[in-house]
Amino acid sequence: MPVQVIVGAQWGDEGKGKVTDYLTARSDLVVRAQGGNNAGHTVVVGTETYKLHLLPSGILHPDKRCVITDGVAINPTVLVGEIESLRNRGLPCDNLKISPRCHLILPYHIALDEGQEGSALTRIGTTKRGNGPVFADKMSRLGIRLAHLQEPETLRQLLQENLFVKNPVLRECFGHPGFEVEPLAEELLTLGAFLKPFVADTAATVQESLRAGERILVEGAQGVLLDINFDMYPYVTSSHPGASGATLGTGIPVNAIGTITGVAKAYTTRVGVGPFPTELDTELGDRVRERGAEYGTTTGRPRRVGWLDLVLLRYAARTNGFTELCITKVDVLDQVDQLQVCVGYQRGGVDITEFPHTAKGWEQIQPVYEAMPGWLRDTGDCEVESSLPPDLVRYLRRIEEFVGVPVRYVSCGSNRTAMVVRP
Ligand code: IMP
C-alpha cells in the first residue's frame, strides 16, 4: 500500500524531521496532517540547518510535492515568514499546496494562550503558539479558515464575532488591551494575497495521488503521549499526533495506510510541565541534554531528559499499529556506561498493569528498571548494521522484544546520511 505514516512515539522531538527528510527521497507526495507551529522540525542538509514549524520537511526536496492538509492550524504570519526564509535560501516552495480548510491561528489565540500560561491557575507549559485556543475555536465553530482570507467581508464579520467573545476575556482576565477588527483584517488580507497561489483542495490532491498509485508520506508532528485523549490530560496538546491524525482531515482512507513508522529516541525527553515517570533529574541527565542539544526548536526551552520508557513505547506501538520503529539519537548515549530501560510501573511497591487516568495518579507511580550495558563507542560514523556495536544491537533487540515491533532504522547523528537501515 502506498501510504507511509511517521508518528512520534514519545512526547515529540523524536527527530521526525530528519526521518521524514530521509524517507521523502523515496516518496512522491509529502503530507503535513495536524498540529500547528507548536511543532519544530530540525533538518540538517550538509552544512545547512533548517528549522521548520509549519512547512512539511519534504519542502527541502524541490522535486517532491508537499501539502498542508485540513488538520493543520496555520499562523499565516509564521507560514509566510517560513516560505520567504526558504526562498531567500534558494528554495522556491513552488512544490507546496495548502488546504483552504486549515484554521488560522490569529493574534488573539496567542494572547489567550500566553494569558493562560501567565497564571499558575491555568499553566500547563504550552509553547504559547495559540494552539489550544485555535482548536477550541474550531470545535466551537468560531474558527476562521484560510479560505476566508479570500472573502474580505466574511472575514471582517468573523473577526467581529470572535473579538466580541475574546476581548472581554483578554481584558478582564489577562489585562490585555484586546484587538480591533480593521487592523487585523487589513493584515490578514495582505497575508491572504501572498498565500493565495498556494491554496488548493489538498484532499483532491491526495485522492489523485492515491489513484495514480503514488507513494505518499505523512509526516508526524508532536508525539503520541501528547494526544488530547491521553491519560496525562491536561498536559497534552490539542490535536491527535498519532496515526489516526494522518487520516482525520487529509482525505486518506484508513485502509490505504501500509506502513506506520514509530519514531522514538534511544532515551526520552519531554518539554513543558506534566508527568514523566523516567525523568533523570541528575548530572547524567544534564550531560545527555547537552550532548543531545535538547533545547526546544520552537521555544528554546531546555527539554527534560529521562531513560527510555519501554512501557510507554509499547503503548504507543499498540495504539497506533506501528509496523516498524526508527530509533534516533543513539549517538547521544555513546559515552554512557550503564543504561536503564523502564519495563514496568509500581505504585507503593506493587506492580500496576493499568495506566493511571489522571495526572496526579501518574505522579504517584515509580518506574521499574532493567539495567543494560552501554556500548561506549562512537556510533556517529555507523552506516550499516554490521558496524553497530554489539551492546547497541542488544539494546535494539530488547526494544524489539518488549515492544513487539522491529527496529528498521537507527539514526546515529543529525546529518541526512547518518541512518542505518536494518534488514
Ligand atoms: P501546545 O501544543 O503549545 O498547546 O502545548 C501543549 C503541550 O505539548 C506542552 O507540554 C508542549 O510542550 C507540548 N508540545 C507541543 N508541541 C510540541 C512539539 O512539537 N514537541 C514537543 N512538545 C510539544
XYZ file of C-alpha atoms and ligand atoms in Angstrom:
446
model
C 0.000 0.000 0.000
C 1.299 3.397 -0.972
C 0.868 5.423 2.239
C 3.525 5.582 4.931
C 2.858 7.477 8.164
C 5.542 8.764 10.505
C 4.443 9.008 14.120
C 6.273 10.489 17.099
C 6.216 7.636 19.613
C 7.017 9.716 22.709
C 6.391 13.353 23.699
C 7.501 14.880 20.408
C 11.021 15.978 19.421
C 11.967 12.409 18.461
C 13.848 13.513 15.352
C 10.923 13.040 12.960
C 12.130 15.886 10.748
C 15.267 14.008 9.804
C 13.381 10.731 9.255
C 10.805 12.492 7.084
C 13.571 14.126 5.100
C 15.259 10.741 4.645
C 12.042 8.990 3.553
C 10.943 11.863 1.321
C 13.609 10.795 -1.154
C 11.501 7.619 -1.625
C 8.103 9.386 -1.832
C 6.083 11.366 -4.363
C 3.822 13.412 -2.093
C 4.592 14.596 1.460
C 1.676 15.479 3.729
C 1.667 17.529 6.922
C -1.545 16.435 8.622
C -2.043 18.003 12.054
C -0.840 20.356 14.799
C 0.384 23.881 14.236
C 3.586 25.873 14.582
C 3.935 24.456 18.077
C 5.909 21.785 16.181
C 9.565 22.305 15.356
C 11.483 20.086 12.974
C 15.230 20.402 12.522
C 16.752 19.014 9.341
C 20.487 19.121 8.637
C 21.485 19.003 4.968
C 25.257 19.120 4.569
C 26.371 22.297 6.316
C 22.877 23.829 6.247
C 20.441 23.539 9.164
C 16.734 24.152 8.557
C 14.245 24.696 11.359
C 10.682 24.234 10.157
C 7.468 24.727 12.111
C 4.672 24.559 9.568
C 6.154 23.561 6.254
C 6.489 19.827 5.677
C 10.120 18.708 5.895
C 9.644 17.413 2.341
C 9.834 21.036 1.143
C 13.625 20.681 1.204
C 13.284 18.375 -1.821
C 12.106 20.730 -4.618
C 11.286 17.765 -6.867
C 8.640 16.422 -4.429
C 5.116 17.744 -3.957
C 4.082 18.833 -0.446
C 0.670 19.527 1.039
C -0.518 21.005 4.321
C -3.944 19.495 4.957
C -7.103 20.383 6.876
C -5.926 19.118 10.278
C -3.150 21.716 10.495
C -3.750 25.087 12.142
C -1.816 27.804 10.373
C -0.407 31.010 11.752
C -0.351 32.905 8.423
C 2.414 35.282 9.568
C 4.659 32.364 10.516
C 3.853 30.489 7.319
C 4.634 33.464 5.083
C 7.855 34.018 7.069
C 8.915 30.379 6.586
C 8.220 30.471 2.859
C 10.140 33.740 2.459
C 13.050 32.459 4.504
C 13.352 29.314 2.342
C 13.086 31.405 -0.825
C 15.978 33.524 0.437
C 17.969 30.308 0.766
C 17.251 29.253 -2.811
C 14.225 27.001 -2.232
C 11.257 28.444 -4.190
C 8.490 26.428 -2.413
C 6.653 26.043 -5.745
C 6.011 22.459 -4.731
C 3.636 23.453 -1.872
C -0.171 23.394 -1.651
C -2.232 24.330 1.420
C -5.802 23.385 2.217
C -8.346 26.224 2.292
C -9.909 24.378 5.240
C -6.921 24.964 7.543
C -7.910 27.011 10.567
C -5.962 30.183 11.248
C -4.019 30.922 14.421
C -4.595 34.623 14.985
C -3.026 37.105 17.411
C -5.896 36.723 19.892
C -5.266 32.945 20.109
C -1.663 33.642 21.048
C -2.690 36.310 23.565
C -5.151 33.877 25.168
C -2.529 31.092 25.279
C 0.010 33.495 26.803
C -2.594 34.742 29.252
C -3.418 31.221 30.438
C 0.266 30.353 30.696
C 0.876 33.517 32.687
C -1.276 32.320 35.546
C -0.318 29.474 37.896
C -4.026 28.573 37.920
C -4.114 27.605 34.235
C -0.478 26.953 33.249
C 0.365 23.605 31.598
C 3.633 24.570 29.900
C 2.408 25.119 26.330
C 4.545 26.509 23.527
C 2.391 29.700 23.660
C 1.739 29.480 19.937
C -2.059 29.690 20.279
C -2.566 26.012 19.622
C -5.120 25.261 22.372
C -7.291 28.328 21.665
C -7.370 27.781 17.863
C -8.533 24.174 18.156
C -11.049 25.219 20.831
C -12.473 27.705 18.300
C -12.511 25.058 15.584
C -14.630 22.799 17.781
C -16.829 25.715 18.919
C -17.446 26.585 15.250
C -15.993 30.036 15.784
C -12.861 29.403 13.741
C -11.600 31.352 10.751
C -10.203 29.295 7.877
C -7.651 30.028 5.198
C -10.454 30.235 2.601
C -11.923 33.201 4.473
C -8.900 35.314 3.540
C -10.364 35.485 0.025
C -13.700 36.860 1.322
C -12.970 40.249 2.940
C -16.494 40.917 4.221
C -16.908 37.437 5.721
C -13.501 37.809 7.316
C -14.450 41.130 8.940
C -17.707 39.677 10.221
C -15.978 36.613 11.684
C -13.352 38.794 13.358
C -16.119 40.880 14.865
C -17.874 37.779 16.253
C -14.635 36.459 17.678
C -13.496 39.703 19.252
C -16.945 40.139 20.804
C -16.212 36.964 22.773
C -12.435 37.240 23.215
C -11.776 40.882 24.022
C -13.668 40.845 27.355
C -11.739 37.729 28.449
C -8.420 39.226 27.352
C -9.135 42.484 29.152
C -10.716 41.195 32.319
C -8.735 38.018 32.940
C -5.351 38.886 31.490
C -5.090 42.699 31.465
C -4.588 42.660 27.673
C -5.903 45.680 25.692
C -7.704 43.416 23.200
C -7.797 43.692 19.386
C -9.648 45.756 16.783
C -11.249 44.324 13.661
C -9.910 46.630 10.974
C -6.120 46.485 11.544
C -6.361 42.731 11.953
C -8.446 42.364 8.783
C -6.024 44.515 6.756
C -3.026 42.487 7.889
C -4.778 39.187 7.198
C -5.888 40.230 3.724
C -2.278 41.080 2.826
C -1.121 37.682 4.080
C -4.029 36.064 2.227
C -2.912 37.655 -1.043
C 0.592 36.230 -0.559
C -0.756 32.749 0.250
C -3.436 32.624 -2.494
C -1.280 30.841 -5.119
C -0.594 28.046 -2.638
C -4.230 27.344 -1.757
C -5.698 24.190 -3.302
C -8.057 21.377 -2.381
C -5.433 19.118 -0.860
C -7.952 16.322 -0.231
C -8.386 16.130 -4.010
C -4.588 16.188 -4.485
C -4.266 13.268 -2.089
C -7.053 11.325 -3.853
C -5.436 11.841 -7.259
C -2.127 10.740 -5.874
C -3.699 7.592 -4.393
C -5.432 6.774 -7.660
C -2.164 7.181 -9.534
C -0.519 4.710 -7.148
C 1.996 7.276 -5.936
C 3.932 6.917 -2.689
C 2.525 9.227 -0.043
C 4.427 10.094 3.119
C 2.504 11.599 6.043
C 4.876 13.331 8.389
C 4.152 13.463 12.085
C 4.131 16.388 14.467
C 4.371 16.127 18.274
C 4.067 12.632 19.738
C 1.524 10.018 20.779
C 1.854 10.846 24.501
C 0.644 14.379 23.789
C -2.641 13.188 22.238
C -5.612 15.131 23.633
C -7.204 11.835 24.780
C -4.155 10.508 26.628
C -4.314 9.841 30.372
C -1.886 12.657 31.186
C -4.567 15.248 30.291
C -4.365 18.266 30.628
C -0.585 18.035 29.963
C -1.215 17.260 26.303
C -1.634 19.154 23.052
C -4.941 19.949 21.353
C -4.750 17.509 18.464
C -4.195 13.866 17.530
C -0.475 13.335 16.862
C -0.940 9.562 16.404
C -1.550 7.558 13.240
C -5.259 8.461 13.279
C -4.288 12.125 12.829
C -2.948 11.080 9.434
C -6.416 10.223 8.184
C -8.544 12.799 10.012
C -8.725 15.698 7.645
C -6.266 14.577 4.992
C -8.614 12.650 2.751
C -6.532 9.497 3.165
C -8.717 6.493 3.973
C -7.553 4.354 6.902
C -7.183 1.245 4.760
C -4.768 2.978 2.379
C -2.083 3.092 5.057
C 0.518 0.403 4.660
C 3.440 1.405 6.857
C 3.332 3.165 10.213
C 6.787 4.146 11.392
C 7.039 4.963 15.083
C 9.969 7.261 15.806
C 11.495 7.199 19.291
C 14.719 8.474 20.761
C 17.070 5.960 22.379
C 16.150 7.807 25.596
C 13.199 10.073 26.384
C 12.616 13.819 26.508
C 9.675 15.961 27.411
C 9.274 19.707 27.211
C 6.809 21.571 29.375
C 5.020 20.556 32.533
C 3.454 17.134 33.236
C 4.215 13.627 34.471
C 7.449 11.966 33.299
C 7.987 8.631 35.096
C 11.580 8.007 33.933
C 12.859 11.571 34.323
C 16.583 11.826 35.101
C 16.936 14.890 37.244
C 20.662 14.252 37.720
C 24.056 15.270 36.411
C 23.817 12.436 33.850
C 20.521 13.927 32.647
C 22.289 17.272 32.208
C 25.058 15.612 30.201
C 22.567 13.884 27.901
C 20.720 17.199 27.428
C 23.935 18.947 26.391
C 25.205 16.179 24.130
C 21.788 15.762 22.527
C 21.254 19.558 22.213
C 17.940 19.027 23.923
C 16.537 22.518 23.699
C 13.154 23.149 22.067
C 13.264 24.037 18.349
C 10.193 26.218 18.829
C 10.692 27.786 22.260
C 14.360 27.140 23.124
C 13.240 25.660 26.454
C 15.584 23.019 27.946
C 13.955 19.635 27.472
C 13.564 17.329 30.438
C 15.556 14.137 29.900
C 14.966 10.545 31.065
C 15.597 6.871 30.384
C 13.826 5.034 27.606
C 10.350 4.051 28.804
C 9.502 0.775 27.092
C 6.098 0.594 28.749
C 5.030 3.849 27.103
C 6.689 2.901 23.831
C 4.754 -0.387 23.760
C 1.545 1.537 24.475
C 2.345 3.893 21.579
C 3.047 0.941 19.277
C -0.130 -0.924 20.190
C -2.493 2.039 19.978
C -1.032 3.257 16.691
C -0.297 -0.017 14.945
C 3.405 0.661 14.356
C 4.718 -1.681 11.703
C 8.314 -0.587 12.255
C 10.399 1.579 14.560
C 13.061 4.167 13.975
C 15.340 4.743 16.970
C 17.049 8.126 16.850
C 19.887 9.969 18.606
C 21.622 6.735 19.515
C 24.983 8.545 19.384
C 23.918 10.750 22.316
C 24.272 7.706 24.595
C 27.714 6.685 23.221
C 29.521 7.697 26.448
C 27.039 6.312 28.995
C 28.424 3.121 30.557
C 25.286 1.811 32.246
C 21.824 2.295 30.737
C 18.397 1.747 32.245
C 15.166 0.968 30.433
C 11.772 1.088 32.119
C 9.936 -2.251 31.865
C 7.109 -1.761 34.373
C 5.407 0.543 36.839
C 4.685 0.223 40.533
C 2.564 2.149 42.972
C 3.565 1.817 46.625
C 5.832 -1.149 45.774
C 3.033 -3.050 43.975
C 3.110 -3.706 40.219
C 0.382 -1.981 38.228
C -0.843 -3.003 34.801
C -3.337 -0.240 34.049
C -2.289 3.362 33.437
C -3.476 5.973 35.934
C -6.172 8.158 34.380
C -5.213 11.457 35.972
C -2.005 13.476 36.026
C -1.945 13.147 39.814
C -2.157 9.364 39.509
C 0.876 9.414 37.187
C 2.878 11.377 39.750
C 2.355 8.529 42.211
C 3.901 5.723 40.165
C 7.515 4.541 40.165
C 9.278 3.016 37.163
C 10.771 -0.474 37.334
C 14.129 -0.524 35.555
C 16.250 -3.102 33.811
C 19.972 -2.287 33.513
C 21.797 -2.711 30.219
C 25.476 -2.154 29.410
C 26.312 0.927 27.360
C 28.239 0.433 24.089
C 30.909 3.060 24.901
C 31.843 3.523 21.257
C 31.429 6.290 18.788
C 28.463 5.437 16.560
C 28.468 8.676 14.548
C 30.104 7.001 11.546
C 27.938 3.836 11.511
C 26.311 3.339 8.141
C 25.431 -0.352 8.055
C 24.050 -2.847 10.564
C 27.370 -4.694 10.886
C 29.138 -1.538 12.063
C 26.830 -1.070 15.087
C 28.466 -2.011 18.434
C 27.186 -5.370 19.800
C 25.827 -3.770 23.005
C 23.834 -1.316 20.904
C 22.409 -4.194 18.874
C 21.433 -5.876 22.194
C 19.734 -2.622 23.241
C 17.795 -2.513 19.963
C 16.819 -6.183 20.288
C 15.480 -5.560 23.800
C 13.343 -2.748 22.417
C 12.020 -5.006 19.666
C 11.315 -7.838 22.067
C 9.469 -5.668 24.601
C 7.544 -3.521 22.144
C 6.891 -6.277 19.609
C 7.860 -4.175 16.580
C 11.050 -4.416 14.502
C 13.589 -1.585 14.610
C 14.132 -0.829 10.948
C 16.004 2.476 11.127
C 18.731 3.591 13.513
C 19.743 7.239 13.382
C 23.246 7.842 14.729
C 23.707 11.558 14.015
C 21.988 14.670 12.780
C 23.155 14.537 9.173
C 20.966 13.188 6.378
C 23.335 10.297 5.723
C 23.687 9.104 9.339
C 20.988 6.437 9.109
C 21.398 2.665 9.360
C 18.672 0.707 7.613
C 18.363 -2.760 9.126
C 17.273 -5.731 7.066
P 0.747 23.333 22.939
O 0.707 22.303 21.889
O 1.600 24.518 22.600
O -0.619 23.719 23.404
O 1.458 22.692 24.243
C 0.887 21.582 24.940
C 1.977 20.605 25.349
O 2.506 19.987 24.190
C 3.154 21.246 26.059
O 3.659 20.335 27.014
C 4.179 21.440 24.948
O 5.489 21.493 25.430
C 3.918 20.181 24.130
N 4.285 20.292 22.721
C 3.593 20.887 21.727
N 4.244 20.764 20.560
C 5.350 20.082 20.813
C 6.429 19.614 19.978
O 6.477 19.793 18.762
N 7.413 18.922 20.623
C 7.385 18.672 21.954
N 6.403 19.073 22.758
C 5.397 19.777 22.194
